[in-house]
Coordinates of C-alpha atoms in Angstrom, one line a residue:
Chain A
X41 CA -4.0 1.5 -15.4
X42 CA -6.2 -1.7 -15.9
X43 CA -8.9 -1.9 -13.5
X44 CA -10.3 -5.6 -13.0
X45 CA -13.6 -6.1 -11.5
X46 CA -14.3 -9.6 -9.7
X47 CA -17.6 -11.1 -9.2
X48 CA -18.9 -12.8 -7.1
X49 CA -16.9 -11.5 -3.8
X50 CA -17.9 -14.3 -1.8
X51 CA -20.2 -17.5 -2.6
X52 CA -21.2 -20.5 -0.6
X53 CA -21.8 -23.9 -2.8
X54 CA -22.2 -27.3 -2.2
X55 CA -19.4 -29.8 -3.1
X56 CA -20.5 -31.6 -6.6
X57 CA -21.9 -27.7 -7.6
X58 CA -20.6 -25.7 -10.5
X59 CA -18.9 -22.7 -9.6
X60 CA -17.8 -20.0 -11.8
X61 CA -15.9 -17.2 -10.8
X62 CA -16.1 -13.8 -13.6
X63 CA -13.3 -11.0 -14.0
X64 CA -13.7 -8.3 -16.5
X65 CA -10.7 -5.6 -17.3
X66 CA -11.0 -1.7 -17.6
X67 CA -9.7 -2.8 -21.5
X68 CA -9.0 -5.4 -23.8
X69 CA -6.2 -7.7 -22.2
X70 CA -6.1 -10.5 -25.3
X71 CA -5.5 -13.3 -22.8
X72 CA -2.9 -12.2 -20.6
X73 CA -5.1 -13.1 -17.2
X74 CA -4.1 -15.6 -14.8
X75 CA -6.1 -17.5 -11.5
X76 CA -4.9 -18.1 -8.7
X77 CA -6.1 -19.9 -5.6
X78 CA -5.2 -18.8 -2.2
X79 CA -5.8 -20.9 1.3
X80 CA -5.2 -18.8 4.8
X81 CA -1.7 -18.0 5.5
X82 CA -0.6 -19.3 2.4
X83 CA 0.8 -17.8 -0.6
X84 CA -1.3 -17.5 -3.9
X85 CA -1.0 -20.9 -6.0
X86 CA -1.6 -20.4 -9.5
X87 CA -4.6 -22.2 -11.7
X88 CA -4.6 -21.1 -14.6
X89 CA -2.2 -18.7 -17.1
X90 CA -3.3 -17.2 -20.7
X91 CA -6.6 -17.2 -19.5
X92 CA -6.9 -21.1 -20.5
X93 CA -4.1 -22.9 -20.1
X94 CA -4.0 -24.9 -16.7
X95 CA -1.0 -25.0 -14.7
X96 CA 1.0 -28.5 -14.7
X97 CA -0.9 -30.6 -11.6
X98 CA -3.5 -28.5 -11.2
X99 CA -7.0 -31.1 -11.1
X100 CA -8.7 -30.9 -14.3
X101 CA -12.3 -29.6 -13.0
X102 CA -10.7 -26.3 -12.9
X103 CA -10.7 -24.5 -16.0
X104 CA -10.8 -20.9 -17.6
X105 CA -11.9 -19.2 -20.7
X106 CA -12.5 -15.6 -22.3
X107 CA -10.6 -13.0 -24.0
X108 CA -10.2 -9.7 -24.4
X109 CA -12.2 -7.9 -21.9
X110 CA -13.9 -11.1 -19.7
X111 CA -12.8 -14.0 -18.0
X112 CA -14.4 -16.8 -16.6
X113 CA -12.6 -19.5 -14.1
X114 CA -15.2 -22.8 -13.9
X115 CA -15.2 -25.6 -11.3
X116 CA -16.4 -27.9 -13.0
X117 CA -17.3 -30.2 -9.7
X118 CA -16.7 -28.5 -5.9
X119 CA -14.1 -30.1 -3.5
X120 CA -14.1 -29.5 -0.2
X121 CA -10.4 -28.7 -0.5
X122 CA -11.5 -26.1 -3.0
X123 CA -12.7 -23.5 -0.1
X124 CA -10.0 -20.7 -0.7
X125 CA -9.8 -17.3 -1.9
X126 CA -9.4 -17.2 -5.8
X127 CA -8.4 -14.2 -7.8
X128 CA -7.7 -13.1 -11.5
X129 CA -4.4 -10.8 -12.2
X130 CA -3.8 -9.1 -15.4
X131 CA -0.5 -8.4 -17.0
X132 CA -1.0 -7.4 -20.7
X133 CA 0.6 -3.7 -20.0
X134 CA 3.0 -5.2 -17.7
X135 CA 4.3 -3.6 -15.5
X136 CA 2.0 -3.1 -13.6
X137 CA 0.2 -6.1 -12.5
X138 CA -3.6 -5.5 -11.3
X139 CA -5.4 -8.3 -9.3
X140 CA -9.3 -8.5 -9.0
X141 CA -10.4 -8.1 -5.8
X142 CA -10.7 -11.9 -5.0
X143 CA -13.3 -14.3 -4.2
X144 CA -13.8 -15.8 -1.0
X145 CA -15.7 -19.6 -1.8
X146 CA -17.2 -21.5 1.0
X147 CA -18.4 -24.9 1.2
X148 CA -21.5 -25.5 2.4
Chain B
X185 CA 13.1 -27.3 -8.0
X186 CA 12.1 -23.5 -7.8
X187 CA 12.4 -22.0 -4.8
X188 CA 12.1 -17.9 -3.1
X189 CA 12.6 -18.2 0.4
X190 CA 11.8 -15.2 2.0
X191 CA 13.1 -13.5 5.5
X192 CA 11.7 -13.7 8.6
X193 CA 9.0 -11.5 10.2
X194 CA 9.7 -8.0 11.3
X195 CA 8.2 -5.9 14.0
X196 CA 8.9 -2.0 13.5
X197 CA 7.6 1.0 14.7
X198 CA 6.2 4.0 13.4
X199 CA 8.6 5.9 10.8
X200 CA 11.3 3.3 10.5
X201 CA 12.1 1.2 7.8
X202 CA 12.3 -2.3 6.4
X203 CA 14.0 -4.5 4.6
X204 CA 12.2 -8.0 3.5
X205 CA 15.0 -10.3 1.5
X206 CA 13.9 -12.9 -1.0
X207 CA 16.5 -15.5 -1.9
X208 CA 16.0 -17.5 -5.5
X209 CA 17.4 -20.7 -6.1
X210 CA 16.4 -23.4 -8.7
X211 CA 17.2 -21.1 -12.1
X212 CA 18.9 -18.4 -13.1
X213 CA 18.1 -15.3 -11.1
X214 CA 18.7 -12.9 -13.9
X215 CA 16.5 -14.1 -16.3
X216 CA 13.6 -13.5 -14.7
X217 CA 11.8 -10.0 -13.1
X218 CA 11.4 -10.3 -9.4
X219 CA 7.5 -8.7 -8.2
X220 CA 6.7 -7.5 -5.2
X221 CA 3.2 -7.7 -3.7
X222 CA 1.6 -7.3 -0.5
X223 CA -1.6 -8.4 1.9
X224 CA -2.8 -6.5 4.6
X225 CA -5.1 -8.9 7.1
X226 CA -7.8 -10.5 5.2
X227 CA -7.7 -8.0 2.2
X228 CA -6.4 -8.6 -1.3
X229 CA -3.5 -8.3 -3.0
X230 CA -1.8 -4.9 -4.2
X231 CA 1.1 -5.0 -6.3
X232 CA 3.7 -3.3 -5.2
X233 CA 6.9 -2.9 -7.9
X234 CA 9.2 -4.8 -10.4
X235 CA 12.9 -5.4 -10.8
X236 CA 15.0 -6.7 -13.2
X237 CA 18.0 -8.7 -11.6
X238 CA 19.8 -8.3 -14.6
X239 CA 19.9 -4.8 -15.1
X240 CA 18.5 -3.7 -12.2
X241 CA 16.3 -1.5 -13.1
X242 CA 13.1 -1.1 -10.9
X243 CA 9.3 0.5 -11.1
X244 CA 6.8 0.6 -8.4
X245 CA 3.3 1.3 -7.8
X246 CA 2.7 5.3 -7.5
X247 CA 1.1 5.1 -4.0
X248 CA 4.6 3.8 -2.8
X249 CA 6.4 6.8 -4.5
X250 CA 9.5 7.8 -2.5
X251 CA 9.2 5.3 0.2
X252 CA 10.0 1.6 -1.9
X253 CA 13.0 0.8 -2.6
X254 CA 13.7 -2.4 -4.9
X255 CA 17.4 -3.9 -5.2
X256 CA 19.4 -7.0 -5.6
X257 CA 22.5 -8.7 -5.5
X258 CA 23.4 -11.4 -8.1
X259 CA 25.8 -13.2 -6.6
X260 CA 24.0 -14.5 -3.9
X261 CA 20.3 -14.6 -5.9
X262 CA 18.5 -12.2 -3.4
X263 CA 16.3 -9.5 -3.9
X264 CA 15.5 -6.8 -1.5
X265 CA 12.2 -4.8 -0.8
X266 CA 12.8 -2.0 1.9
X267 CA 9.8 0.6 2.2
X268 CA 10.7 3.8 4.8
X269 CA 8.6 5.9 6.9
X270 CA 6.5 3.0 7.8
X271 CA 2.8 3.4 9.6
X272 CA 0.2 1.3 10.5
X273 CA -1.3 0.6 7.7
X274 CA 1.9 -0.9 6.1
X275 CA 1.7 -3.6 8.7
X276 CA 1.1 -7.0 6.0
X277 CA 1.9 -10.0 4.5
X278 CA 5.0 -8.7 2.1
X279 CA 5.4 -11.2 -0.9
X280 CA 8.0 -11.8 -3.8
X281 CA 7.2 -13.4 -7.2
X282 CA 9.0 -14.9 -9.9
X283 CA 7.5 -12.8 -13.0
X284 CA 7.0 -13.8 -16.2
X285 CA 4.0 -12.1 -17.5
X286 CA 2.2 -13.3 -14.5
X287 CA 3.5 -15.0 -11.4
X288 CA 4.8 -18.7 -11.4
X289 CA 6.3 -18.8 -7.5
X290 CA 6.0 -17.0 -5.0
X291 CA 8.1 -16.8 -1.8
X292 CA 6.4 -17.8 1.0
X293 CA 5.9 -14.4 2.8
X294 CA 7.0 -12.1 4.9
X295 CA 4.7 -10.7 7.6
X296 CA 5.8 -6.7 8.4
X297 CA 3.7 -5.8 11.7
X298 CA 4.3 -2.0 12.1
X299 CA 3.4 -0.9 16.1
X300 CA 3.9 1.4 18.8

């Protein structure tokens, strides 16, 4: 299976700060990746699909790039509602599905 | 609008079973694979298995080998998880997706709290 490793696993920025969050797969994955954003006791929300493309009413400072075997997901200008837990998933062999191991962002 | 409305939470004990239901309404139930996923207490996500409503054909993770169970009935737009034999560390948050490639929606959740 594809592994996907997720870095950082935690960071603490300042709103205004650029933040960017980095997945690499096991193997090339073209761009089948997706981010997602998850608050406590909420279900995953998703940012971005095909690595790039961001989902329909999703704010515009988040965005996502890379191919192949790394990712990148970009805030381009912190919120304070951005404090979550964000994580890549892969589907390029699907099934299965393999998530990276998430990122917990604070505000500081 | 796209919906998966999930049942409610379960308490079980030790070595019984499950079953988390996951009703789609908004499109058409067969075109898409249903995912399963789950979330013990503030760890990450672990996919669980597929199923296609349409066929009904199914695959899981290998770690749930013998114990998942993945089915569906079309006429009402529900898919149903049940995972047997149940211990303590299956006690999460039990999810369904709407896959295509990745996830678009999710339901909203199920927790499973497996106790003595």
């Amino acid at each position: 299976d594809i592994q996907m490793t997720q870095s950082p696993s935690s960071l603490s920025a300042s709103v205004g700060d650029r933040v960017t969050i980095t997945c690499r797969a096991s193997q090339g994955i073209r761009n089948d990746l997706a981010w997602y954003q998850q608050k406590p006791g909420k279900a995953p929300k998703r940012l971005i699909y095909a690595a790039s493309s961001l989902q329909s009413g999703v704010p515009s400072r988040f965005s996502g790039s890379g191919s192949g075997t790394e990712f990148t997901l970009t805030i381009s200008s912190l919120q304070p509602e951005d404090s979550a837990t964000y994580y890549c998933l892969q589907h390029n062999n699907y099934p299965p599905i393999t998530f990276g191991q998430g990122t917990r962002l604070e505000i500081k | 609008q796209v919906q998966l409305v999930q049942s409610g939470a379960e308490v079980k004990k030790p070595g019984a079973s499950v079953k988390v239901s996951c009703k789609a309404s908004g499109y058409t139930f067969t075109s898409y694979d249903i995912n399963w996923v789950r979330q013990a207490t503030g760890q990450g996500l672990e996919w669980m298995g597929w199923m296609n409503p349409n066929s009904g054909n199914t695959g899981h993770a290998q770690k749930f080998q013998g114990r998942v169970t993945m089915t569906r009935d079309t006429s009402i737009s529900t898919a149903y998880m049940e995972l047997s034999s149940l211990r303590s560390e299956d006690t999460a948050v039990y999810y369904c997706a709407r896959a295509y490639g990745d996830y678009d929606y999710w339901g909203q959740g199920t927790l499973v709290t497996v106790s003595s």
